[in-house]
XYZ file of C-alpha atoms in Angstrom:
714
model
C 65.383 -2.395 37.340
C 66.560 0.669 35.595
C 69.146 0.250 32.962
C 72.629 1.605 33.721
C 73.499 4.690 31.726
C 76.412 3.892 29.452
C 78.781 6.595 28.163
C 78.431 7.401 24.571
C 81.041 6.068 22.235
C 83.885 8.473 21.208
C 83.689 10.675 24.323
C 86.169 10.201 27.218
C 84.953 11.083 30.680
C 86.148 14.489 32.005
C 87.688 12.841 35.090
C 89.855 10.644 32.876
C 91.325 13.720 31.132
C 92.333 15.347 34.427
C 93.877 12.106 35.613
C 95.967 11.934 32.445
C 97.168 15.514 32.970
C 98.042 14.849 36.594
C 99.957 11.729 35.656
C 101.896 13.640 32.996
C 102.847 16.398 35.440
C 103.986 13.874 38.062
C 106.074 11.925 35.616
C 107.603 15.071 34.150
C 108.576 16.437 37.553
C 110.002 13.093 38.570
C 112.083 12.847 35.433
C 113.278 16.498 35.837
C 114.285 15.822 39.432
C 116.054 12.630 38.437
C 117.967 14.356 35.628
C 118.835 17.326 37.904
C 120.223 14.854 40.459
C 122.288 13.198 37.755
C 123.550 16.606 36.561
C 124.445 17.670 40.102
C 126.289 14.398 40.668
C 128.212 14.841 37.416
C 129.156 18.423 38.380
C 130.224 17.304 41.835
C 132.436 14.591 40.371
C 133.883 17.088 37.877
C 134.734 19.769 40.468
C 136.303 17.211 42.796
C 139.210 17.261 40.423
C 139.929 20.878 41.471
C 139.549 20.373 45.205
C 142.605 21.461 47.179
C 143.630 20.801 50.752
C 145.862 22.305 53.407
C 147.682 25.509 52.519
C 146.378 25.524 48.965
C 142.793 25.485 50.254
C 143.472 28.495 52.528
C 144.963 30.416 49.602
C 141.997 29.545 47.389
C 139.508 30.619 50.046
C 141.383 33.875 50.572
C 141.444 34.543 46.831
C 137.741 33.751 46.516
C 136.761 36.035 49.385
C 138.967 38.740 47.959
C 137.186 38.579 44.621
C 133.833 38.771 46.400
C 134.860 41.819 48.411
C 136.375 43.400 45.313
C 133.120 42.965 43.395
C 131.092 44.362 46.291
C 133.473 47.312 46.646
C 133.268 48.027 42.922
C 129.472 48.137 43.127
C 129.596 50.526 46.099
C 132.152 52.801 44.434
C 130.166 52.829 41.219
C 127.064 53.852 43.171
C 129.011 56.691 44.783
C 130.544 57.816 41.502
C 127.370 57.696 39.397
C 126.216 61.229 40.393
C 129.559 62.672 39.334
C 129.080 61.465 35.765
C 126.124 63.835 35.457
C 128.726 66.613 35.263
C 130.004 65.140 32.012
C 126.592 65.300 30.358
C 126.921 68.968 29.401
C 129.352 70.670 27.080
C 132.115 70.745 29.678
C 134.805 71.473 27.081
C 133.146 74.785 26.231
C 132.701 76.022 29.799
C 135.415 78.653 29.307
C 134.566 79.754 25.776
C 133.955 83.297 26.989
C 136.938 85.561 27.524
C 135.903 88.300 29.949
C 137.885 91.252 31.284
C 136.407 92.468 34.564
C 136.337 96.037 35.869
C 135.335 97.210 39.328
C 132.505 99.688 39.906
C 134.858 102.599 39.141
C 136.196 101.167 35.871
C 139.545 99.751 37.082
C 140.585 96.350 35.741
C 140.480 93.663 38.438
C 141.083 90.450 36.495
C 140.111 88.150 33.686
C 138.331 84.851 33.306
C 138.049 82.445 30.421
C 140.603 80.918 28.109
C 141.466 82.977 25.054
C 142.184 80.633 22.165
C 145.140 82.736 21.022
C 146.639 82.323 24.501
C 146.265 78.544 24.513
C 149.560 77.246 23.142
C 149.370 73.695 21.713
C 151.462 71.139 23.600
C 153.456 70.380 20.439
C 154.615 74.014 20.280
C 155.730 74.251 23.914
C 159.456 73.872 24.692
C 160.496 70.375 25.695
C 161.855 71.517 29.060
C 158.488 73.085 29.978
C 156.618 69.813 29.474
C 159.314 67.794 31.247
C 159.344 70.165 34.250
C 155.592 69.711 34.716
C 155.654 65.935 34.240
C 158.684 65.414 36.501
C 156.928 67.248 39.330
C 153.276 66.333 38.874
C 153.132 62.938 37.148
C 156.313 61.203 35.926
C 154.453 58.163 34.580
C 151.744 60.181 32.829
C 152.169 58.432 29.473
C 152.328 54.969 31.082
C 149.317 54.752 33.412
C 145.586 54.664 32.610
C 144.502 57.559 34.825
C 145.350 56.051 38.208
C 149.017 55.376 38.921
C 149.382 52.721 41.621
C 153.166 52.690 41.222
C 153.350 56.439 41.760
C 150.907 56.164 44.659
C 153.091 53.653 46.510
C 156.218 55.676 45.723
C 154.633 58.838 47.154
C 153.486 56.883 50.213
C 157.019 55.615 50.808
C 158.537 59.087 50.404
C 155.995 60.604 52.786
C 156.687 57.913 55.393
C 160.426 58.449 55.030
C 160.073 62.226 55.453
C 157.384 61.874 58.151
C 155.336 64.492 56.295
C 153.503 64.990 53.010
C 156.230 65.716 50.464
C 154.699 63.987 47.425
C 151.151 63.584 46.167
C 149.711 60.437 44.664
C 147.199 62.026 42.300
C 147.908 61.839 38.604
C 147.507 64.713 36.171
C 144.294 63.075 34.959
C 142.912 62.958 38.490
C 143.831 66.590 39.077
C 142.144 67.574 35.819
C 139.005 65.652 36.839
C 138.949 67.583 40.114
C 139.498 70.933 38.371
C 136.807 70.290 35.772
C 134.068 68.568 37.743
C 134.671 68.486 41.508
C 135.472 70.683 44.496
C 138.444 70.695 46.882
C 136.613 69.111 49.807
C 138.668 66.429 51.547
C 136.342 63.447 51.628
C 136.585 59.790 50.614
C 133.546 60.233 48.379
C 135.299 62.966 46.385
C 138.405 60.792 45.906
C 136.250 57.934 44.610
C 134.485 60.259 42.181
C 137.839 61.670 41.142
C 139.160 58.182 40.345
C 136.145 57.234 38.236
C 136.181 60.534 36.363
C 139.899 60.084 35.700
C 139.132 56.739 34.064
C 136.356 58.404 32.076
C 138.739 61.114 30.850
C 141.342 58.540 29.857
C 138.680 56.669 27.897
C 137.309 59.689 26.059
C 140.439 61.825 25.544
C 143.938 61.230 24.296
C 146.951 61.801 26.540
C 147.797 64.931 24.585
C 144.287 66.348 25.047
C 144.374 65.646 28.789
C 147.737 67.354 29.151
C 146.553 70.321 27.051
C 143.472 70.832 29.230
C 145.528 70.519 32.396
C 148.076 73.112 31.288
C 145.345 75.487 30.080
C 143.023 75.383 33.084
C 145.137 74.933 36.205
C 145.209 77.882 38.584
C 148.784 79.193 38.933
C 148.368 82.209 41.209
C 148.012 85.909 40.580
C 144.607 85.396 38.995
C 146.249 83.406 36.171
C 144.640 80.279 34.771
C 146.817 78.220 32.490
C 150.536 78.104 31.813
C 150.323 80.708 29.032
C 148.708 83.269 31.340
C 151.233 82.448 34.075
C 154.179 82.974 31.714
C 152.780 86.357 30.748
C 151.949 87.409 34.321
C 155.170 86.352 36.046
C 157.766 86.844 33.304
C 156.029 88.940 30.627
C 156.865 86.222 28.093
C 155.200 83.727 25.850
C 155.470 80.050 26.774
C 157.770 79.447 23.819
C 160.328 81.866 25.280
C 160.530 80.463 28.825
C 163.968 79.448 30.069
C 164.516 76.271 32.082
C 164.711 78.277 35.328
C 161.427 80.023 34.539
C 159.749 76.788 33.476
C 160.833 75.174 36.752
C 159.386 78.078 38.739
C 156.026 77.805 36.952
C 155.972 74.011 37.301
C 156.391 74.452 41.035
C 153.180 76.486 41.234
C 150.803 73.618 40.470
C 151.111 72.285 44.030
C 150.419 75.507 45.967
C 150.231 78.663 43.836
C 149.608 81.052 46.715
C 152.545 79.718 48.731
C 155.094 79.680 45.907
C 153.935 82.631 43.759
C 157.155 84.556 42.915
C 155.503 87.990 43.026
C 154.535 87.305 46.670
C 157.402 85.159 48.011
C 160.368 84.996 45.649
C 162.691 82.990 47.997
C 160.028 80.295 48.442
C 159.403 80.243 44.675
C 163.121 79.766 43.983
C 163.414 76.993 46.570
C 160.441 75.238 44.992
C 161.946 75.678 41.502
C 165.136 74.036 42.773
C 163.049 71.033 43.875
C 161.595 70.854 40.362
C 165.107 70.799 38.882
C 165.971 67.939 41.234
C 162.835 66.106 40.073
C 163.985 66.473 36.466
C 167.242 64.704 37.338
C 165.613 61.965 39.459
C 163.084 61.197 36.742
C 165.854 60.902 34.136
C 164.486 63.693 31.956
C 167.619 65.863 32.295
C 171.127 65.526 33.660
C 172.813 67.496 36.426
C 174.887 69.349 33.861
C 171.786 70.446 31.955
C 170.136 71.977 35.037
C 173.312 73.492 36.540
C 172.872 76.831 34.771
C 169.262 77.094 35.986
C 170.390 76.400 39.567
C 173.090 79.063 39.425
C 170.824 81.630 37.735
C 167.324 81.311 39.248
C 164.410 83.116 37.646
C 163.036 86.463 38.815
C 159.454 87.557 38.282
C 158.565 90.935 36.834
C 157.355 93.520 39.332
C 153.563 93.471 39.364
C 153.226 95.407 42.601
C 150.978 93.915 45.238
C 147.931 93.422 43.059
C 145.751 90.668 44.413
C 142.784 89.735 42.286
C 139.416 89.144 44.015
C 139.351 85.639 42.596
C 136.296 84.286 44.416
C 134.259 87.257 43.221
C 135.580 86.859 39.678
C 134.601 83.182 39.594
C 131.052 84.052 40.647
C 130.865 87.043 38.301
C 132.051 84.880 35.394
C 129.132 82.495 35.989
C 126.769 85.475 36.168
C 128.080 86.740 32.822
C 127.352 83.398 31.184
C 123.782 83.560 32.512
C 122.935 87.039 31.254
C 124.881 87.389 28.005
C 122.461 87.392 25.053
C 122.584 84.570 22.544
C 124.674 85.334 19.503
C 126.755 87.968 21.306
C 130.529 88.070 20.991
C 132.464 85.849 23.400
C 135.146 88.459 24.061
C 133.622 90.816 26.611
C 134.374 93.595 29.076
C 132.238 93.417 32.221
C 131.808 96.323 34.604
C 131.009 94.845 37.994
C 129.607 96.119 41.276
C 132.779 95.257 43.213
C 134.271 97.868 45.538
C 137.952 96.989 46.041
C 138.236 98.947 49.282
C 135.310 97.073 50.789
C 136.639 93.790 49.384
C 139.962 94.322 51.160
C 138.191 95.294 54.376
C 136.117 92.101 54.307
C 139.168 89.941 53.587
C 141.142 91.669 56.354
C 138.399 91.200 58.925
C 138.056 87.486 58.198
C 141.800 86.824 58.261
C 142.363 88.984 61.363
C 139.806 87.167 63.470
C 140.714 83.670 62.250
C 144.371 84.306 63.045
C 143.521 85.852 66.401
C 140.885 83.402 67.612
C 140.806 80.535 65.090
C 142.791 78.116 67.246
C 140.759 78.936 70.357
C 137.543 78.093 68.545
C 139.078 75.336 66.354
C 137.770 76.975 63.168
C 139.668 77.233 59.884
C 137.395 78.598 57.171
C 134.886 81.318 56.495
C 132.870 82.995 53.760
C 131.334 86.460 53.476
C 129.113 88.375 51.056
C 128.602 92.140 51.401
C 125.846 93.723 49.357
C 124.353 97.174 49.102
C 120.684 97.501 49.923
C 120.193 98.209 46.210
C 121.295 94.623 45.491
C 124.802 95.397 44.231
C 127.329 92.849 45.503
C 130.219 94.956 46.828
C 132.483 92.216 48.208
C 132.648 88.431 48.193
C 135.057 86.128 50.020
C 134.730 82.400 49.400
C 137.542 81.242 51.683
C 140.806 82.208 53.350
C 143.185 81.242 50.531
C 142.141 80.974 46.892
C 145.479 79.464 45.936
C 144.961 76.606 48.374
C 141.306 75.997 47.543
C 139.294 77.461 44.674
C 136.053 76.070 46.138
C 133.759 79.067 46.589
C 132.148 78.592 49.991
C 130.097 81.752 49.571
C 128.173 80.498 46.547
C 128.560 76.716 46.481
C 128.727 75.452 50.078
C 125.240 74.715 51.435
C 125.638 74.801 55.218
C 122.948 74.630 57.890
C 121.925 78.195 58.875
C 120.760 77.363 62.398
C 118.842 80.140 64.122
C 119.643 82.603 61.333
C 116.778 80.863 59.489
C 114.222 81.990 62.092
C 113.565 85.446 60.530
C 112.021 83.676 57.538
C 109.569 81.926 59.890
C 108.769 85.167 61.695
C 108.333 86.950 58.360
C 105.733 84.384 57.337
C 104.021 84.974 60.686
C 103.971 88.732 60.103
C 102.447 88.157 56.660
C 99.809 85.955 58.320
C 98.715 88.853 60.531
C 100.748 88.377 63.705
C 102.651 91.290 65.233
C 105.834 91.688 67.305
C 103.574 92.084 70.364
C 101.804 88.758 69.775
C 102.329 86.583 72.848
C 103.311 82.957 72.325
C 104.284 80.348 74.871
C 107.948 79.418 75.185
C 107.347 76.021 76.739
C 108.146 72.357 75.997
C 106.718 71.292 72.642
C 106.564 68.077 70.651
C 105.904 67.761 66.950
C 105.525 64.092 66.285
C 108.612 62.433 67.737
C 110.597 65.713 67.682
C 110.921 67.737 70.899
C 113.242 70.730 70.368
C 114.952 72.439 73.296
C 116.207 75.979 73.842
C 119.922 76.728 73.901
C 120.046 76.946 77.711
C 117.626 74.020 78.264
C 115.215 76.393 80.005
C 111.937 78.088 79.091
C 110.698 81.657 79.531
C 106.955 81.028 79.568
C 104.692 83.462 77.733
C 106.762 85.924 75.664
C 106.074 88.308 72.805
C 107.528 87.512 69.400
C 110.019 90.395 69.540
C 111.615 89.012 72.698
C 111.517 85.451 71.366
C 113.435 86.451 68.252
C 115.931 88.636 70.103
C 116.640 85.850 72.605
C 116.531 83.187 69.851
C 114.126 80.837 71.641
C 113.716 77.618 69.665
C 110.254 76.538 70.732
C 108.512 79.697 69.496
C 109.249 79.370 65.731
C 108.428 75.659 65.996
C 105.080 76.536 67.577
C 104.443 79.148 64.886
C 105.147 76.640 62.123
C 103.076 73.879 63.692
C 100.038 75.818 64.906
C 99.847 78.935 62.717
C 101.670 78.581 59.404
C 102.658 75.154 58.112
C 105.908 74.119 56.444
C 104.668 74.739 52.884
C 103.949 78.420 53.570
C 107.406 79.000 55.022
C 109.098 77.079 52.226
C 107.311 79.098 49.557
C 108.169 82.424 51.201
C 111.854 81.524 51.472
C 111.928 80.692 47.774
C 110.092 83.926 46.941
C 112.693 85.878 48.937
C 115.404 84.777 46.500
C 116.909 81.729 48.209
C 118.023 79.446 45.385
C 119.130 76.336 47.309
C 116.137 73.940 47.588
C 114.953 73.363 51.162
C 114.345 69.846 52.455
C 110.799 70.649 53.633
C 111.230 68.747 56.910
C 109.653 70.170 60.053
C 113.122 70.657 61.586
C 113.750 73.136 58.774
C 112.303 75.930 60.924
C 115.396 75.708 63.159
C 117.782 75.868 60.210
C 118.589 72.236 59.387
C 118.263 72.672 55.609
C 121.452 73.824 53.903
C 121.790 77.339 52.466
C 124.672 79.253 50.937
C 126.040 82.570 52.165
C 124.741 84.144 48.956
C 121.287 82.717 49.731
C 121.343 84.300 53.165
C 122.425 87.754 52.040
C 119.813 87.633 49.262
C 117.022 86.633 51.637
C 117.889 89.235 54.285
C 118.164 91.925 51.601
C 114.369 91.764 51.336
C 114.167 93.181 54.888
C 116.745 95.847 54.056
C 115.118 96.727 50.730
C 111.586 97.339 51.952
C 110.149 93.955 50.983
C 111.400 93.719 47.389
C 113.359 90.870 45.803
C 115.135 90.568 42.470
C 117.683 93.324 42.876
C 120.806 91.234 43.513
C 123.395 91.707 40.800
C 127.126 91.653 40.246
C 127.299 92.921 36.655
C 126.467 96.521 35.835
C 127.259 96.430 32.133
C 128.603 94.136 29.426
C 130.187 95.509 26.286
C 132.425 94.353 23.491
C 136.025 95.515 23.169
C 134.846 97.928 20.495
C 132.579 99.622 23.038
C 129.205 98.215 21.966
C 126.899 97.768 24.967
C 125.548 94.206 25.067
C 123.836 94.248 28.457
C 122.962 96.969 30.954
C 121.472 96.110 34.329
C 119.397 99.268 34.551
C 117.544 98.610 31.305
C 117.787 94.856 30.750
C 117.291 93.346 34.217
C 113.738 92.390 35.198
C 112.127 94.807 37.668
C 112.093 93.870 41.364
C 108.894 92.485 42.828
C 107.374 92.812 46.274
C 107.267 89.641 48.400
C 106.677 91.185 51.845
C 104.172 93.881 52.700
C 105.331 97.174 54.176
C 103.724 96.269 57.484
C 105.511 92.898 57.605
C 108.864 94.527 56.780
C 108.368 97.199 59.415
C 107.442 94.595 62.028
C 110.381 92.363 61.147
C 112.904 95.176 61.238
C 111.577 96.449 64.573
C 112.367 92.982 65.965
C 115.675 92.404 64.187
C 117.193 95.678 65.433
C 116.836 94.328 68.948
C 119.154 91.365 68.277
C 122.392 93.419 68.283
C 121.038 95.761 70.954
C 119.723 93.371 73.597
C 119.767 89.920 72.046
C 122.313 87.309 70.963
C 124.143 89.574 68.493
C 125.493 92.238 70.844
C 129.055 91.849 69.557
C 127.816 92.985 66.137
C 126.566 96.366 67.408
C 128.035 99.185 65.335
C 129.295 102.402 66.942
C 126.832 105.242 66.350
C 124.904 103.233 63.720
C 121.754 101.220 64.221
C 121.803 97.764 62.655
C 119.633 94.669 62.518
C 120.523 91.019 62.212
C 120.372 87.481 63.500
C 122.852 84.951 64.833
C 122.889 81.288 63.885
C 124.542 78.233 65.414
C 124.070 74.641 64.307
C 124.169 71.357 66.180
C 127.561 70.451 67.677
C 128.762 73.967 66.780
C 129.622 72.926 63.210
C 128.427 76.184 61.650
C 128.196 79.704 63.032
C 126.502 82.624 61.254
C 125.786 86.290 61.608
C 123.568 87.889 58.983
C 122.713 91.559 59.404
C 122.008 94.847 57.688
C 121.778 98.603 58.021
C 120.063 101.128 55.809
C 123.097 101.004 53.489
C 124.477 97.456 53.467
C 123.499 93.850 54.138
C 126.115 91.186 54.845
C 126.299 87.503 55.796
C 129.205 85.816 57.595
C 129.700 82.056 57.924
C 132.501 80.348 59.857
C 133.181 76.628 60.097
C 135.364 73.787 58.813
C 135.345 72.142 55.395
C 135.315 68.635 56.885
C 132.269 69.491 59.065
C 134.400 69.104 62.189
C 132.711 70.721 65.214
C 134.225 73.969 66.447
C 135.003 74.697 70.092
C 131.675 76.090 71.302
C 131.609 78.859 68.680
C 128.213 80.533 68.336
C 127.012 83.081 65.831
C 127.106 85.756 68.496
C 130.862 85.408 69.021
C 133.393 85.289 66.182
C 130.995 85.729 63.200
C 129.426 88.773 64.853
C 132.882 90.244 65.507
C 133.958 89.663 61.895
C 130.757 91.332 60.692
C 131.163 94.285 63.050
C 134.743 95.031 61.978
C 134.197 95.359 58.235
C 130.740 96.913 58.547
C 132.134 99.654 60.777
C 134.669 100.401 58.039
C 132.027 100.283 55.291
C 129.978 103.010 56.995
C 132.780 105.518 57.303
C 132.176 108.812 55.491
C 128.867 107.837 53.918
C 125.357 109.163 54.298
C 123.496 106.945 56.739
C 120.148 105.720 55.474
C 117.418 104.498 57.825
C 116.407 100.861 57.947
C 112.915 100.474 56.409
C 110.407 100.911 59.215
C 113.084 102.335 61.545
C 113.091 106.111 61.265
C 116.337 106.908 63.072
C 119.519 105.194 61.746
C 121.404 106.239 64.902
C 121.303 104.250 68.151
C 119.958 105.636 71.420
C 121.931 108.673 72.534
C 121.874 107.732 76.214
C 124.423 104.999 75.587
C 122.097 102.079 76.367
C 122.496 100.520 72.961
C 126.230 101.033 73.093
C 126.508 99.562 76.570
C 124.558 96.533 75.395
C 127.355 95.762 72.957
C 129.609 94.691 75.824
C 130.275 90.912 75.501
C 128.864 88.703 78.195
C 130.805 85.900 79.843
C 129.616 82.444 78.968
C 128.251 83.149 75.468
C 130.076 80.651 73.316
C 132.343 79.535 76.144
C 135.082 82.170 75.702
C 135.265 85.711 77.013
C 136.585 87.983 74.303
C 137.316 91.695 74.224
C 134.841 94.067 72.649
C 135.261 94.253 68.877
C 135.815 98.016 68.802
C 136.863 100.565 71.473
C 136.534 99.639 75.167
C 133.237 100.310 76.888
C 134.795 102.849 79.262
C 136.126 104.858 76.333
C 132.754 104.759 74.614
C 130.920 105.965 77.713
C 133.507 108.726 78.196
C 133.015 109.957 74.629
C 129.237 109.819 74.957
C 129.494 111.733 78.236
C 131.597 114.406 76.558
C 129.068 114.575 73.734
C 126.282 115.116 76.244
C 128.211 117.917 77.996
C 128.851 119.676 74.704
C 125.175 119.492 73.806
C 124.071 120.807 77.194
C 126.610 123.664 77.227
C 125.187 127.097 76.292
C 126.039 128.462 72.887
C 128.935 130.896 72.787
C 128.061 134.479 71.981
C 130.092 136.035 69.177
C 132.748 138.420 70.437
C 131.947 142.090 69.800
C 134.778 143.763 71.758
C 137.401 145.183 69.326
C 140.227 144.101 71.659
C 138.868 140.569 71.815
C 138.450 140.474 68.052
C 141.995 141.681 67.529
C 143.253 139.013 69.953
C 141.414 136.353 67.991
């Protein structure tokens, strides 16, 4: 028999080691579980002491759930407010360091922007009644709250319910300053949340005196005046230190609605508002009835400034342009000669207000924005909204709204660059791109059509087919950027039908490439910057970079030959100008939220947007209705008594003499749901005048009289 192999002394078998490890793990886990059970039992016994029953339990549960919801709400609000804090990263205190006096294109002063340090009066040096008038009206508990005044909010809510209207606001001065410095005037819950968080941030980083100083220096108070010092000078030709109680009350009443209560526009309304401020001073306990009696009996009167209305939206944009182009190290006190034409500015403002008053309720539309630019790139007029005093938010340069079908020319331009022509035939038929199946406006299809007809009739399937089968999204996106559009596009395939937001300034810049022969880089609002001593700091003609070509001559010619058909036989017939050939494109977005008309002649290019700030749908308003009519009215005025230039690629700037183009301008029933009158003279009158013109041209020339008796009679 073989001897059994015995393990050597001093060496434990490997299996024994693993068994020891396994036993240690098991015992450790068992002991941990046992101790955890003991700990849990001890905690359970401890918390039993705090257990409540009945009504107390319901209250505790309610309080617990409330804390949970409060924590969740705080997280959500913080997530919404986080983007707003990016605004505080820059040097926001120095945003108005420049003091700029603006002139129009002819050298006439049109306004100022920026806070001059010598005009900023410290709060400690202002009269006591000036500060009290502002606090009594805007924020009585300013020195007691931490940025958000819940007591004042509930008081305003109670007063509004008692009056059954909005008679008091709940925003504190800090909240208003946060809105003025960092936010817009859009009425959304998200903006109010951001406003609240930024108010807390301001209270944390600034003293009460600094907050009040900034508020008094930067609030818009009508007449193109920013800050209480500028308002005192504009309305009363005084310094803040010299304001009487009646004058201080009138200025304090302007913070709520400067355009409505401006004394140089509506003195009775300004005096009534000042009387409310005096009442607020008594109710807040700042002054007694006897102290305000003299101000009630002797209300303030503003100095006569005529009817000067500053083009404030243009000035805001021009001020930002100045800060972009001013050389480093240059003086901060500047005189800027702009491209603005006041006559055209007034015509644009009048056209917008006229049509919104006339048809705004029918279409359920409240706001609009317009930019008018010469084909040389000079911005001649800019309107960022109906009422600057009510809302300083510049919809022309800051509101990115969906362009709808007015985006299609960019797609067609890319197609022309790729070698297609207006005569290229493409199928207008049902199409699917992934899970997206766009439809035409009338839910019908035209079959095989050439590109010129597809653009004039604004078929949706054709640009989608071009993007999918011929071009690609990247090519279109790059061309749009090259054409001067600054707002980033979303790059989604639906972009070809105008779902990516663009500003009015973007649109007029992009279309100016068609009107300028294919060149980009000419847009400007500042002709010259100089110091008050006369030293030239910047001159557009010598300092601006040269324009560059982004579309070939052939592509421009092809595009313009198609775009001129839109107001002649397409969707933009209401934009047809009398005796002037124009080109353009309509645009309407989903649910009729936005309506556009962007067009040009050989002399001007202009973009019109109409819609609502809260993105509320309009009543079936399309780009071919009200926007086209607004465009037609001011463009007809702009072309009076000027030399007509041809559109690039279109030799004759005049429409067809046989009246066909003019007759095509007659509105059709059913477009946009409402039947409106023609934007200019009636069709019968037009045809009569054209008939008379034809008779005069066909009549034989008169021979000069040679008979002495006839000559003597003449």
